[in-house]
Tab-separated table of C-alpha atoms and ligand atoms in Angstrom:
chain	number	residue	atom	x	y	z
A	90	MET	CA	75.552	64.766	165.331
A	91	TYR	CA	79.092	64.018	164.135
A	92	ASP	CA	81.859	63.402	166.598
A	93	PHE	CA	84.465	65.892	167.556
A	94	THR	CA	87.282	66.279	169.905
A	95	TYR	CA	86.153	67.906	173.167
A	96	HIS	CA	88.332	70.344	175.105
A	97	ARG	CA	87.769	71.975	178.534
A	98	PRO	CA	90.372	74.669	178.989
A	99	GLU	CA	90.770	76.567	182.250
A	100	THR	CA	92.136	79.787	180.900
A	101	LEU	CA	91.282	82.114	178.130
A	102	ALA	CA	94.730	81.836	176.573
A	103	ASP	CA	94.341	77.988	176.323
A	104	ALA	CA	90.924	78.405	174.870
A	105	GLU	CA	92.172	80.699	172.201
A	106	LYS	CA	95.210	78.307	171.403
A	107	MET	CA	92.928	75.236	171.183
A	108	PHE	CA	90.783	77.128	168.774
A	109	ALA	CA	93.659	78.247	166.591
A	110	ASP	CA	95.059	74.723	166.523
A	111	ALA	CA	91.762	73.120	165.518
A	112	ASP	CA	90.727	72.451	161.863
A	113	ASP	CA	87.285	73.896	162.585
A	114	GLY	CA	86.914	74.753	165.996
A	115	GLN	CA	83.866	76.115	167.917
A	116	TYR	CA	83.330	77.370	171.323
A	117	ILE	CA	80.416	75.893	173.476
A	118	ALA	CA	78.983	77.775	176.512
A	119	GLY	CA	75.617	76.596	177.699
A	120	GLY	CA	75.025	74.563	174.531
A	121	GLN	CA	71.368	75.543	174.415
A	122	THR	CA	71.895	76.645	170.803
A	123	MET	CA	75.109	74.680	169.938
A	124	VAL	CA	73.844	71.228	170.852
A	125	PRO	CA	70.559	71.582	168.808
A	126	VAL	CA	72.470	73.036	165.812
A	127	MET	CA	75.034	70.232	165.883
A	128	LYS	CA	72.184	67.746	166.142
A	129	GLN	CA	70.905	69.080	162.991
A	130	ARG	CA	74.352	69.120	161.451
A	131	LEU	CA	74.106	72.711	160.749
A	132	ALA	CA	77.455	72.809	162.535
A	133	MET	CA	80.033	70.076	162.385
A	134	PRO	CA	83.025	71.314	164.191
A	135	SER	CA	86.139	69.248	164.356
A	136	ASP	CA	86.790	70.474	167.851
A	137	ILE	CA	84.535	71.774	170.584
A	138	ILE	CA	86.029	74.172	173.178
A	139	ASP	CA	84.027	74.322	176.370
A	140	LEU	CA	84.248	77.746	178.136
A	141	GLU	CA	82.677	76.393	181.341
A	142	ARG	CA	85.711	76.052	183.400
A	143	ILE	CA	87.220	79.511	182.681
A	144	SER	CA	86.649	81.415	185.867
A	145	ASP	CA	87.581	84.803	184.085
A	146	LEU	CA	84.277	84.523	182.329
A	147	LYS	CA	82.057	84.236	185.379
A	148	GLY	CA	80.431	86.591	187.760
A	149	ILE	CA	78.408	89.636	188.307
A	150	SER	CA	79.739	92.845	189.844
A	151	ARG	CA	78.838	96.471	190.199
A	152	ASP	CA	81.332	99.322	190.185
A	153	GLY	CA	79.656	102.646	190.712
A	154	ASN	CA	77.279	103.110	187.851
A	155	VAL	CA	78.494	100.228	185.825
A	156	LEU	CA	77.205	96.674	185.968
A	157	SER	CA	79.478	93.993	184.623
A	158	ILE	CA	78.296	90.548	183.785
A	159	GLY	CA	80.626	87.730	182.680
A	160	ALA	CA	80.008	85.956	179.482
A	161	MET	CA	79.485	82.491	181.149
A	162	THR	CA	76.866	83.836	183.602
A	163	THR	CA	73.720	81.883	183.075
A	164	HIS	CA	70.227	83.340	182.515
A	165	ALA	CA	69.204	81.946	185.919
A	166	GLU	CA	72.061	83.732	187.534
A	167	VAL	CA	71.302	87.010	185.971
A	168	ALA	CA	67.588	86.423	186.955
A	169	GLY	CA	68.485	85.616	190.551
A	170	SER	CA	71.212	88.221	191.077
A	171	GLY	CA	70.497	90.906	193.834
A	172	ASP	CA	72.984	93.226	192.092
A	173	VAL	CA	71.090	92.979	188.777
A	174	ALA	CA	67.639	93.359	190.413
A	175	LYS	CA	68.639	96.448	192.290
A	176	ALA	CA	70.525	98.119	189.344
A	177	ILE	CA	68.342	97.139	186.357
A	178	PRO	CA	65.174	95.288	187.505
A	179	ALA	CA	64.084	95.089	183.785
A	180	LEU	CA	67.220	92.999	183.038
A	181	ALA	CA	66.617	90.576	185.724
A	182	ARG	CA	63.013	90.054	184.597
A	183	LEU	CA	64.214	89.737	180.896
A	184	ALA	CA	66.467	87.001	181.959
A	185	ASP	CA	63.729	85.290	183.976
A	186	ASP	CA	61.490	85.161	180.938
A	187	ILE	CA	63.954	83.551	178.602
A	188	GLY	CA	62.786	80.038	177.551
A	189	ASP	CA	62.216	77.880	180.582
A	190	PRO	CA	63.947	77.001	183.832
A	191	ALA	CA	66.159	74.200	182.128
A	192	VAL	CA	67.156	76.581	179.481
A	193	ARG	CA	67.979	79.305	181.960
A	194	ASN	CA	69.978	76.988	184.076
A	195	ARG	CA	72.361	76.331	181.145
A	196	GLY	CA	72.075	79.095	178.625
A	197	THR	CA	74.499	82.064	179.019
A	198	LEU	CA	74.611	85.747	178.288
A	199	GLY	CA	77.785	85.321	176.200
A	200	GLY	CA	76.330	82.484	174.128
A	201	SER	CA	73.013	84.410	173.490
A	202	ILE	CA	74.753	87.447	172.106
A	203	ALA	CA	77.407	85.621	170.188
A	204	ASN	CA	74.574	83.639	168.546
A	205	ASN	CA	72.470	86.784	167.883
A	206	ASP	CA	69.222	85.030	167.135
A	207	PRO	CA	66.935	87.600	165.591
A	208	ALA	CA	64.282	86.799	168.332
A	209	ALA	CA	66.752	86.764	171.215
A	210	ASP	CA	66.101	88.964	174.261
A	211	TYR	CA	69.569	90.145	175.369
A	212	PRO	CA	70.521	91.954	172.248
A	213	ALA	CA	67.509	94.315	172.850
A	214	ALA	CA	68.724	94.884	176.355
A	215	LEU	CA	72.394	95.452	175.422
A	216	VAL	CA	71.543	97.948	172.591
A	217	GLY	CA	68.735	99.535	174.768
A	218	LEU	CA	71.119	100.161	177.639
A	219	GLY	CA	74.180	101.202	175.461
A	220	ALA	CA	76.268	98.342	176.755
A	221	THR	CA	79.846	97.603	175.858
A	222	ILE	CA	80.937	94.007	174.901
A	223	HIS	CA	84.491	93.155	176.193
A	224	THR	CA	86.299	90.441	174.114
A	225	THR	CA	89.765	88.900	174.384
A	226	SER	CA	91.012	91.594	171.982
A	227	ARG	CA	88.893	94.689	172.330
A	228	GLU	CA	85.796	96.560	173.477
A	229	ILE	CA	82.812	96.714	171.125
A	230	PRO	CA	79.801	99.057	171.687
A	231	ALA	CA	76.531	97.145	171.544
A	232	ASP	CA	75.425	99.318	168.601
A	233	ASP	CA	78.269	97.866	166.516
A	234	PHE	CA	78.307	94.399	167.764
A	235	PHE	CA	74.974	93.016	166.415
A	236	THR	CA	75.583	93.288	162.592
A	237	GLY	CA	72.899	91.120	161.009
A	238	LEU	CA	70.988	87.835	161.018
A	239	PHE	CA	72.910	85.390	163.201
A	240	GLU	CA	76.002	87.760	162.622
A	241	THR	CA	78.128	89.743	164.937
A	242	ALA	CA	81.358	91.798	165.007
A	243	LEU	CA	83.182	88.926	166.476
A	244	GLU	CA	86.270	87.661	164.593
A	245	GLU	CA	87.211	83.939	164.308
A	246	GLY	CA	88.392	82.697	167.637
A	247	GLU	CA	87.612	85.819	169.644
A	248	VAL	CA	85.890	85.212	172.888
A	249	ILE	CA	83.344	87.416	174.657
A	250	VAL	CA	84.714	87.910	178.182
A	251	LYS	CA	82.001	90.144	179.683
A	252	VAL	CA	79.624	92.997	179.191
A	253	SER	CA	79.513	96.269	180.878
A	254	ILE	CA	76.244	97.980	181.295
A	255	PRO	CA	75.736	101.668	182.420
A	256	VAL	CA	73.059	101.680	185.123
A	257	PRO	CA	70.064	103.734	183.841
A	258	ASP	CA	67.721	106.027	185.615
A	259	LYS	CA	64.856	103.866	184.344
A	260	ALA	CA	64.450	100.882	182.028
A	261	GLY	CA	61.609	98.726	180.870
A	262	TYR	CA	61.278	95.579	178.758
A	263	VAL	CA	58.238	93.918	177.381
A	264	LYS	CA	58.063	91.051	174.951
A	265	PHE	CA	55.326	89.341	173.179
A	266	PRO	CA	56.531	85.753	173.530
A	267	GLN	CA	56.211	83.317	170.855
A	268	PRO	CA	54.024	80.806	172.676
A	269	ALA	CA	55.921	77.735	171.800
A	270	SER	CA	59.488	78.800	172.303
A	271	ARG	CA	59.138	81.970	174.483
A	272	PHE	CA	61.539	83.698	172.253
A	273	ALA	CA	60.434	87.196	171.428
A	274	LEU	CA	58.013	87.465	168.548
A	275	VAL	CA	58.765	91.186	169.190
A	276	GLY	CA	60.341	92.611	172.275
A	277	VAL	CA	61.154	96.253	173.038
A	278	PHE	CA	63.660	97.520	175.576
A	279	VAL	CA	63.465	101.231	176.612
A	280	ALA	CA	66.027	103.004	178.842
A	281	GLN	CA	66.497	106.541	180.070
A	282	ILE	CA	70.029	107.475	181.147
A	283	GLY	CA	70.325	111.186	182.020
A	284	ASP	CA	68.899	113.287	179.114
A	285	SER	CA	69.263	110.477	176.618
A	286	VAL	CA	66.716	107.626	175.830
A	287	ARG	CA	67.330	104.417	173.831
A	288	VAL	CA	64.679	102.217	172.275
A	289	ALA	CA	65.777	98.874	170.935
A	290	ALA	CA	63.391	96.284	169.189
A	291	THR	CA	64.255	92.514	168.893
A	292	GLY	CA	62.361	89.856	167.096
A	293	ALA	CA	60.912	92.349	164.601
A	294	GLY	CA	63.737	92.395	162.005
A	295	PRO	CA	66.823	90.317	161.031
A	296	CYS	CA	68.626	91.755	163.831
A	297	VAL	CA	68.011	94.144	166.732
A	298	PHE	CA	67.552	97.732	165.893
A	299	ARG	CA	67.031	101.210	167.517
A	300	VAL	CA	63.868	103.295	166.899
A	301	GLU	CA	65.122	106.792	166.721
A	302	ALA	CA	61.776	108.521	166.277
A	303	MET	CA	60.669	107.049	169.567
A	304	GLU	CA	63.857	108.082	171.337
A	305	LYS	CA	63.480	111.609	170.321
A	306	ALA	CA	59.893	111.841	171.389
A	307	LEU	CA	60.720	110.035	174.816
A	308	GLU	CA	63.743	112.472	175.403
A	309	LYS	CA	61.259	115.302	175.336
A	310	ASP	CA	58.662	113.508	177.420
A	311	PHE	CA	59.320	110.169	178.963
A	312	SER	CA	55.721	108.836	178.961
A	313	ALA	CA	53.803	106.325	177.088
A	314	SER	CA	51.531	109.032	175.597
A	315	ALA	CA	54.654	110.715	173.987
A	316	LEU	CA	54.746	107.771	171.666
A	317	LYS	CA	51.203	108.329	170.401
A	318	GLY	CA	51.111	108.387	166.586
A	319	ILE	CA	54.884	107.189	166.125
A	320	SER	CA	55.021	103.830	164.158
A	321	VAL	CA	57.666	101.771	162.406
A	322	PRO	CA	56.986	100.897	158.791
A	323	GLY	CA	56.400	97.130	158.251
A	324	GLU	CA	58.586	97.079	155.155
A	325	GLY	CA	61.750	94.862	155.728
A	326	LEU	CA	60.463	93.370	159.055
A	327	ASN	CA	60.315	89.644	159.568
A	328	ASN	CA	57.228	87.957	157.980
A	329	ASP	CA	56.485	84.416	158.837
A	330	ILE	CA	53.876	81.915	159.917
A	331	HIS	CA	53.874	83.376	163.435
A	332	ALA	CA	53.233	86.994	162.510
A	333	SER	CA	53.202	89.299	159.399
A	334	ALA	CA	55.551	92.169	159.080
A	335	ASP	CA	52.781	94.690	159.606
A	336	TYR	CA	51.621	92.940	162.812
A	337	ARG	CA	55.257	93.035	164.103
A	338	ALA	CA	55.372	96.678	163.373
A	339	SER	CA	52.227	97.367	165.296
A	340	LEU	CA	53.619	95.280	168.102
A	341	ILE	CA	56.584	97.628	168.306
A	342	SER	CA	54.427	100.574	169.019
A	343	THR	CA	52.235	98.719	171.530
A	344	LEU	CA	55.210	97.132	173.301
A	345	ALA	CA	57.283	100.307	173.476
A	346	ARG	CA	54.299	102.167	175.138
A	347	ARG	CA	54.023	99.229	177.625
A	348	ALA	CA	57.781	99.276	178.203
A	349	VAL	CA	57.795	102.931	179.009
A	350	ALA	CA	54.844	102.522	181.399
A	351	ALA	CA	56.651	99.567	183.011
A	352	ALA	CA	60.100	101.381	183.266
A	353	GLU	CA	61.509	101.749	186.806
B	537	MET	CA	77.527	82.980	163.103
B	538	ILE	CA	78.617	83.067	159.481
B	539	VAL	CA	79.763	79.493	160.078
B	540	LEU	CA	76.179	78.497	160.671
B	541	LYS	CA	74.963	80.113	157.447
B	542	GLU	CA	77.619	78.341	155.441
B	543	ARG	CA	76.602	75.119	157.029
B	544	PHE	CA	73.051	75.813	156.099
B	545	VAL	CA	74.000	76.215	152.528
B	546	MET	CA	76.072	72.949	152.710
B	547	TYR	CA	73.008	71.174	154.403
B	548	PHE	CA	70.717	72.037	151.478
B	549	ARG	CA	73.221	71.291	148.768
B	550	CYS	CA	74.265	68.011	150.446
B	551	THR	CA	77.972	68.891	150.126
B	552	PHE	CA	78.855	67.513	153.582
B	553	PRO	CA	82.448	66.532	153.864
B	554	PRO	CA	82.736	62.804	154.474
B	555	ALA	CA	82.368	61.632	158.086
B	556	THR	CA	85.711	60.120	158.249
B	557	PRO	CA	87.134	62.540	160.983
B	558	ALA	CA	84.424	61.257	163.218
B	559	LEU	CA	85.873	57.707	163.031
B	560	GLU	CA	89.366	58.923	163.710
B	561	PHE	CA	88.102	60.864	166.890
B	562	ALA	CA	86.152	57.875	168.094
B	563	ALA	CA	89.289	56.097	168.865
B	564	VAL	CA	90.065	58.441	171.756
B	565	MET	CA	86.994	58.100	173.729
B	566	PRO	CA	86.693	60.529	176.655
B	567	VAL	CA	86.218	58.930	180.065
B	568	ILE	CA	83.968	60.844	182.462
B	569	SER	CA	83.238	60.429	186.157
B	570	LEU	CA	79.883	61.325	187.575
B	571	THR	CA	77.907	60.924	190.623
B	572	VAL	CA	74.460	59.473	189.528
B	573	ASN	CA	71.754	59.205	192.299
B	574	GLY	CA	74.471	59.065	194.839
B	575	ASN	CA	76.633	56.443	193.203
B	576	PRO	CA	80.016	57.339	191.722
B	577	VAL	CA	80.277	56.043	188.072
B	578	THR	CA	82.906	56.173	185.521
B	579	VAL	CA	82.031	55.717	181.845
B	580	ASP	CA	83.700	55.885	178.468
B	581	VAL	CA	81.471	58.072	176.253
B	582	GLU	CA	81.825	59.519	172.710
B	583	ALA	CA	82.466	63.295	172.849
B	584	ARG	CA	79.147	63.715	171.016
B	585	ALA	CA	77.014	61.554	173.351
B	586	LEU	CA	74.171	63.335	174.949
B	587	LEU	CA	73.726	63.140	178.721
B	588	SER	CA	70.210	61.584	178.041
B	589	ARG	CA	71.743	58.751	175.844
B	590	VAL	CA	74.428	57.876	178.337
B	591	LEU	CA	72.011	57.658	181.257
B	592	ARG	CA	69.585	55.613	179.263
B	593	ASP	CA	71.938	53.370	177.008
B	594	GLN	CA	74.978	53.096	179.037
B	595	LEU	CA	73.826	53.287	182.579
B	596	ASP	CA	70.372	51.705	182.058
B	597	LEU	CA	68.499	54.475	183.774
B	598	THR	CA	65.577	54.471	181.373
B	599	GLY	CA	63.319	56.590	183.732
B	600	THR	CA	64.664	59.620	181.982
B	601	HIS	CA	62.588	59.818	178.922
B	602	VAL	CA	63.447	61.321	175.518
B	603	GLY	CA	60.282	62.930	173.962
B	604	CYS	CA	61.258	65.410	171.277
B	605	ASP	CA	65.108	65.294	171.399
B	606	THR	CA	64.968	68.875	170.178
B	607	SER	CA	65.076	70.794	173.605
B	608	GLN	CA	61.249	71.464	173.608
B	609	CYS	CA	59.417	68.980	175.747
B	610	GLY	CA	61.199	68.524	179.031
B	611	ALA	CA	60.638	64.760	179.304
B	612	CYS	CA	64.480	64.379	179.626
B	613	VAL	CA	64.974	66.817	182.579
B	614	VAL	CA	67.377	65.660	185.203
B	615	HIS	CA	69.170	67.582	187.981
B	616	VAL	CA	72.794	68.557	187.398
B	617	ASP	CA	74.139	69.838	190.715
B	618	GLY	CA	70.558	70.184	191.994
B	619	LYS	CA	69.443	72.291	188.981
B	620	PRO	CA	67.019	70.991	186.349
B	621	VAL	CA	68.429	70.776	182.806
B	622	LYS	CA	67.365	69.041	179.547
B	623	SER	CA	69.689	66.118	179.416
B	624	CYS	CA	69.072	65.917	175.687
B	625	THR	CA	70.620	69.371	175.276
B	626	MET	CA	73.793	68.694	177.267
B	627	LEU	CA	76.837	66.738	176.189
B	628	ALA	CA	77.790	63.919	178.620
B	629	VAL	CA	81.325	65.321	178.685
B	630	GLN	CA	79.919	68.650	179.854
B	631	ALA	CA	78.530	66.750	182.918
B	632	ASP	CA	81.991	65.344	183.806
B	633	GLY	CA	82.539	65.640	187.629
B	634	GLU	CA	78.857	66.602	188.298
B	635	ASN	CA	76.324	65.352	190.640
B	636	ILE	CA	73.234	63.958	188.579
B	637	THR	CA	69.853	63.074	190.020
B	638	THR	CA	67.475	61.168	187.787
B	639	ILE	CA	63.780	60.225	188.485
B	640	GLU	CA	65.190	56.809	189.805
B	641	GLY	CA	67.073	58.748	192.534
B	642	LEU	CA	63.954	60.318	194.256
B	643	ALA	CA	62.272	57.530	196.073
B	644	LYS	CA	64.031	56.505	199.325
B	645	ASP	CA	63.804	52.893	200.917
B	646	GLY	CA	60.965	51.952	198.625
B	647	LYS	CA	58.938	55.033	199.598
B	648	LEU	CA	57.934	57.438	196.823
B	649	HIS	CA	59.255	61.098	197.047
B	650	PRO	CA	56.404	63.358	198.285
B	651	MET	CA	56.305	64.947	194.800
B	652	GLN	CA	55.867	61.479	193.250
B	653	GLU	CA	53.172	60.615	195.808
B	654	ALA	CA	51.387	63.980	194.901
B	655	PHE	CA	51.319	63.203	191.178
B	656	ARG	CA	49.738	59.715	192.032
B	657	GLU	CA	47.231	61.107	194.451
B	658	ASN	CA	46.218	63.979	192.185
B	659	HIS	CA	46.039	62.014	188.979
B	660	GLY	CA	48.876	64.191	187.688
B	661	LEU	CA	49.590	61.752	184.809
B	662	GLN	CA	47.908	59.613	182.239
B	663	CYS	CA	50.358	57.867	179.962
B	664	GLY	CA	53.268	58.870	182.208
B	665	PHE	CA	55.674	59.755	179.374
B	666	CYS	CA	56.195	63.396	180.469
B	667	THR	CA	56.042	62.459	184.233
B	668	PRO	CA	59.715	62.086	184.993
B	669	GLY	CA	60.627	65.440	183.584
B	670	MET	CA	57.585	66.979	185.167
B	671	ILE	CA	58.509	65.662	188.529
B	672	MET	CA	62.240	66.605	188.248
B	673	THR	CA	61.262	70.123	187.160
B	674	ALA	CA	58.690	70.320	189.980
B	675	VAL	CA	60.949	69.080	192.699
B	676	ALA	CA	63.596	71.839	191.855
B	677	LEU	CA	60.835	74.467	191.596
B	678	ALA	CA	59.542	73.553	195.062
B	679	ASP	CA	63.121	73.541	196.480
B	680	GLU	CA	63.808	76.899	195.113
B	681	ASN	CA	60.434	78.716	195.956
B	682	PRO	CA	59.062	78.235	199.444
B	683	GLU	CA	55.989	80.189	198.356
B	684	LEU	CA	54.550	78.450	195.270
B	685	ASP	CA	51.200	79.563	193.848
B	686	GLU	CA	49.386	78.487	190.748
B	687	MET	CA	50.905	81.096	188.461
B	688	SER	CA	54.453	80.365	189.521
B	689	VAL	CA	53.909	76.588	188.940
B	690	ARG	CA	52.552	77.341	185.411
B	691	LYS	CA	55.632	79.516	184.711
B	692	GLY	CA	57.948	76.984	186.251
B	693	LEU	CA	56.528	74.178	184.006
B	694	GLU	CA	56.779	76.178	180.874
B	695	GLY	CA	59.498	73.826	179.526
B	696	ASN	CA	57.549	70.679	180.144
B	697	LEU	CA	54.944	69.471	177.692
B	698	CYS	CA	52.173	66.906	178.478
B	699	ARG	CA	49.997	65.785	175.571
B	700	CYS	CA	47.520	63.925	177.948
B	701	THR	CA	46.402	65.587	180.967
B	702	GLY	CA	45.538	69.189	180.038
B	703	TYR	CA	47.834	70.183	182.937
B	704	GLN	CA	45.159	70.978	185.633
B	705	ASN	CA	46.020	67.920	187.733
B	706	ILE	CA	49.719	68.446	187.199
B	707	ILE	CA	49.333	71.920	188.791
B	708	HIS	CA	47.466	70.519	191.737
B	709	ALA	CA	50.075	67.771	192.103
B	710	VAL	CA	52.951	70.170	192.195
B	711	LEU	CA	51.213	72.484	194.679
B	712	ASP	CA	50.417	69.540	196.923
B	713	GLY	CA	53.759	67.944	196.452
B	714	ALA	CA	55.569	71.145	197.375
B	715	LYS	CA	53.580	71.413	200.491
B	716	ALA	CA	54.315	67.831	201.449
B	717	MET	CA	58.057	68.552	200.831
B	718	ARG	CA	57.998	71.368	203.347
B	719	SER	CA	56.249	69.449	206.054
C	1196	FAD	C1	63.576	75.647	174.346
C	1196	FAD	C2	64.434	76.964	174.186
C	1196	FAD	C3	63.944	78.196	174.461
C	1196	FAD	C4	64.739	79.384	174.378
C	1196	FAD	N1	63.952	80.496	174.520
C	1196	FAD	C5	64.733	81.640	174.425
C	1196	FAD	C6	64.158	83.031	174.739
C	1196	FAD	O1	62.951	83.138	175.041
C	1196	FAD	N2	64.872	83.956	174.650
C	1196	FAD	C7	66.245	84.005	174.235
C	1196	FAD	O2	66.860	85.122	174.154
C	1196	FAD	N3	66.804	82.868	174.009
C	1196	FAD	C8	66.152	81.722	174.155
C	1196	FAD	N4	66.756	80.467	173.952
C	1196	FAD	C9	68.215	80.481	173.617
C	1196	FAD	C10	68.990	80.430	174.889
C	1196	FAD	O3	68.979	81.676	175.433
C	1196	FAD	C11	70.512	80.074	174.578
C	1196	FAD	O4	71.030	79.945	175.834
C	1196	FAD	C12	71.436	81.011	173.797
C	1196	FAD	O5	70.785	81.503	172.612
C	1196	FAD	C13	72.766	80.445	173.579
C	1196	FAD	O6	73.385	80.501	174.824
C	1196	FAD	P1	74.314	79.222	175.140
C	1196	FAD	O7	75.116	79.772	176.331
C	1196	FAD	O8	73.549	77.994	175.416
C	1196	FAD	O9	75.413	79.130	174.050
C	1196	FAD	P2	75.836	77.941	173.105
C	1196	FAD	O10	74.655	77.295	172.519
C	1196	FAD	O11	76.795	77.156	173.890
C	1196	FAD	O12	76.679	78.886	171.976
C	1196	FAD	C14	75.970	79.648	171.062
C	1196	FAD	C15	76.999	80.207	170.145
C	1196	FAD	O13	77.755	81.251	170.872
C	1196	FAD	C16	79.166	80.915	170.692
C	1196	FAD	N5	79.661	81.351	172.044
C	1196	FAD	C17	79.220	81.068	173.242
C	1196	FAD	N6	79.782	81.699	174.195
C	1196	FAD	C18	80.677	82.580	173.698
C	1196	FAD	C19	81.699	83.440	174.077
C	1196	FAD	N7	81.930	83.764	175.428
C	1196	FAD	N8	82.575	84.243	173.116
C	1196	FAD	C20	82.313	83.958	171.781
C	1196	FAD	N9	81.443	83.053	171.368
C	1196	FAD	C21	80.748	82.388	172.179
C	1196	FAD	C22	79.242	79.531	170.437
C	1196	FAD	O14	80.448	79.177	169.807
C	1196	FAD	C23	78.042	79.282	169.598
C	1196	FAD	O15	78.296	79.574	168.197
C	1196	FAD	C24	66.039	79.358	174.059
C	1196	FAD	C25	66.590	78.086	173.772
C	1196	FAD	C26	66.022	76.918	173.945
C	1196	FAD	C27	66.638	75.595	173.659
C	1197	FES	S1	63.728	65.068	174.865
C	1197	FES	FE1	64.946	66.702	175.788
C	1197	FES	S2	63.554	68.369	175.763
C	1197	FES	FE2	62.359	66.831	174.770
C	1198	FES	S1	50.719	62.072	180.938
C	1198	FES	FE1	50.994	61.555	178.884
C	1198	FES	S2	52.371	63.213	178.183
C	1198	FES	FE2	51.927	63.780	180.162
């Protein structure tokens, strides 16, 4: 890892200014992606701006039917939150199955979605629940936030402040974990809000995506059997030593049925 | 993460910028203050220094092991503010002001911590390389969950790899150790 200048601002305004003043600045949250990436010299920032001390980025709250989670909230905090468990139990369990306890104690929601790893869990939840990502300059619907492999709608220097999530009637998430890393080989998040249903798959393609054919079928009949015969073509899906594209496609169907059955 | 992609390309084309900025920055070394195993310490560190490296190389606490250095094996787990974290995946500067406990901080007055004793009793180790991380993870797990069973121990140890024991005796040790910690 190359050396850098380390900053620990206490306000968002300071963080953005430090970023703007740096030659090649980069934010750090839990560091569970950033530190390994810097070790491999895939990133060599001149300045690291730590978001840890910024209190505006922390905390979980519920206001009516909207759950808000600050960007710097760790996976362990989401997993252990009574508010989350009550509003969206599937989300609490998703957080509890990310990596391992040490990763969950450092890794954050904001870091996970900013990184947009194709196999990350949170993108499936945010797209599946129709969440909104609030940044220092705007509000971005989850559908428009995750734009491609490790790519998001975030502009240079823009900081994710929090996400707001509508509380669904029912939601379920099931992943087939990659046995070594626990990342999702494939994961499917299903949520029913009023008459509308959303189905989001992660791990399968270069970036999280919705499965509209499944959404339509579930809007008519929210049951695992309604998904019978609906499949996603393997073409364009990830194909690597861990799983072929066709296997991932078949996992989407299986996991979607299980997610519906598990939804509560 | 466009930046990451660009870096990736640079990585393979070997077009890194020269490392001179690193030398310039090294001149202004951050100073951090920590409490390590109950003792206040102040150390000069490089911004890029990992917590694992500072504990081992600067504070001589070599009980914290570095197995993979890639966030996978858990040999380097220490407690930061009571919570287990991989010290190879945390910058020392990020730990500024925190309370750190390493494996050296568990035994009191020459008497092993109940979890350490349980690993000894249950043959929960062979070469011992993974053991400090296993024990630090296990102590936190037992602290957080009054009712541990085999499955919760297995899940709790997902981030700790052992290449010797086959895990069975580690699971026995953690269950026994947790019981001893409660009594
Ligand atoms: C062993 C291991 C297992 C893992 N398993 C899983 C798993 O099963 N499922 C899963 O989903 N993930 C997994 N992860 C990834 C983990 O969830 C990381 O925590 C996450 O990807 C990054 O979050 P972080 O807080 O550590 O961010 P960092 O690593 O600090 O930052 C990541 C990126 O996000 C940017 N960033 C961070 N916060 C913000 C913000 N508020 N605004 C704008 N940009 C920001 C940073 O600049 C950086 O580019 C695993 C990681 C490890 C090491
Ligand atoms: S040395 Fe830190 S996880 Fe392996
Ligand atoms: S005892 Fe040898 S690695 Fe676990």
